[in-house]
Amino acid sequence: MIAAVAETFDERPAPGDSHHPGGARTPDGPLGWSGYGAALARAEERTGEAESVVHGTASVGGHPCVLLAFEFGFLGGSLGHRTGDRLTAAYTLARELRLPLVSLVATGGSRMQEGMVALTQLQRVARASAELRAAGLPQLAVLRDPTTGGGWATVGAGADVVLALAGAQVGFAGSRVRPADAEPYAYTAEGQWAAGQVDAVVDRAGLAGTLGRWLAVLGPGSGAGARTSGVRPAPVPRALSRTRLPATGREAVALARAPERPGAEAYLDAYFAYRLPLHGDRAGGTDPGTLCGFGLHGDQPVAYVAQCGTPTLPAGYRTAARTLRLADRLSVPVLTLIDTPGAANDAAAERAGAGAAIAETFAAIARARVPVTTLVIGEGGSGGALALAAPGRTYVTADSYFSVIAPESAAAILKRPPERADETADQLGLRPQDLVALGIARGIVGEAPDAV
């Protein structure tokens, strides 16, 4: 698998076996499990490896990284104490060399023959991962077939970016311990993507290119670990349409809601040379109306969060917050595109924690040390839009509006009949020029020369 993704790989020596808890090492492991030593010897002879993991420095897509790979043929890629030694050594090497960590995962979980000694390796891996994260360095995981148990719950799911090979078995529960009536799809790469646990499902042929592009936008060349005070702001996108400024509030709303107005997809495609998605909130939710990820604008990596004109779901806000936190940790500037009538407000959204998810997004913007640039490209409806707006660095297009609430809802709150919604729009100060006058927006893009 290493040869399929890396142009070069320099394997590092395995660390010396550390002392096992509970007594001295025996040929049959810390538990004295009869036949374990012989099984290890057979696995080594069959695979040519001394353990289920190898690690070293590599070049992927021309970008340096630390690469670790599981050998599933060695006792099912299981994690024992020596595996833990090797995994933690890989994380430590990445931290010392200030390189991204790429993990090619294929494992059945913890090694039964070492009992709790094997299981506690997950704590070691979790600590090493946390230390690498604190150092401002990215972690990418590729889920191969299968990726289950503790390897999925640490090296896999604990990565910043999670890619999965098409058709791979992925899940905490391995095939032999699932409920008999479990839905098979839930334990696949595709099922985990649908549930928001995987960022992308890729085929083997395209994996090397995808990893190279990710390393280009997340690796040290993108500013990982740099001082956030020196990060260049993401440039404001150019307007994809030009129009005169609206004379009234109702006209501003009509322009923002016009079906022919360019949307988030068009803006992102025009802005980025390429972009890579961060998909899902890692809590079982996705929002197709909120696009998140990283891309390359000229020679500058930029993270993005873009609303697509629909009510934003709680999962969308949680995915946005996840993107903002990662960009901040890796010192990558952020671009947000606002276009929503507001946050989803049905019962399902309330049960999914709409308020908490919006609060999480407000907090991620407020805590960001990297510059965040915002462009309102359509509707800016209430707090559901404001949660993604950068204070002091928000711009608006000439065919957009930003309002305390949609005019129809404002009329209802004011106990006005629906036919007075247009009148209410005129009173809300929501036009682009109003927003600049109020100090809410820094400037207007896309204003036609004959602007009113």
Coordinates of C-alpha atoms in Angstrom, one line a residue, residues 141-144 161-170 185 187-207 210 213-214 277-279 282:
A141 CA -6.1 8.8 7.9
V142 CA -6.9 6.5 5.0
L143 CA -9.3 3.7 6.0
R144 CA -8.5 0.5 4.2
V161 CA -9.1 14.4 7.7
V162 CA -10.5 10.9 7.2
L163 CA -10.5 9.3 3.7
A164 CA -11.8 5.8 3.1
L165 CA -11.2 3.4 0.2
A166 CA -14.4 2.5 -1.7
G167 CA -16.0 -0.6 -0.4
A168 CA -13.9 -0.8 2.8
Q169 CA -15.4 -2.2 6.0
V170 CA -15.3 0.6 8.6
Y185 CA -24.3 -0.7 5.0
Y187 CA -20.3 -0.6 8.6
T188 CA -19.0 0.4 5.1
A189 CA -16.9 3.4 3.9
E190 CA -20.0 4.6 2.1
G191 CA -22.2 4.2 5.1
Q192 CA -19.8 6.1 7.3
W193 CA -19.6 8.9 4.7
A194 CA -23.4 9.1 4.7
A195 CA -23.4 9.4 8.5
G196 CA -20.8 12.2 8.4
Q197 CA -17.9 10.2 9.8
V198 CA -15.7 10.2 6.7
D199 CA -14.7 13.2 4.6
A200 CA -14.5 11.4 1.3
V201 CA -14.7 8.0 -0.3
V202 CA -11.9 7.5 -2.8
D203 CA -10.7 4.7 -5.1
R204 CA -7.3 3.3 -4.9
A205 CA -6.2 4.8 -8.2
G206 CA -7.0 8.4 -7.1
L207 CA -5.7 8.1 -3.5
T210 CA -6.0 13.2 -3.2
R213 CA -3.6 17.8 -2.7
W214 CA -4.5 17.5 1.0
P277 CA -14.3 18.7 1.3
L278 CA -14.6 18.2 5.1
H279 CA -17.8 16.3 5.3
R282 CA -18.6 13.6 13.3

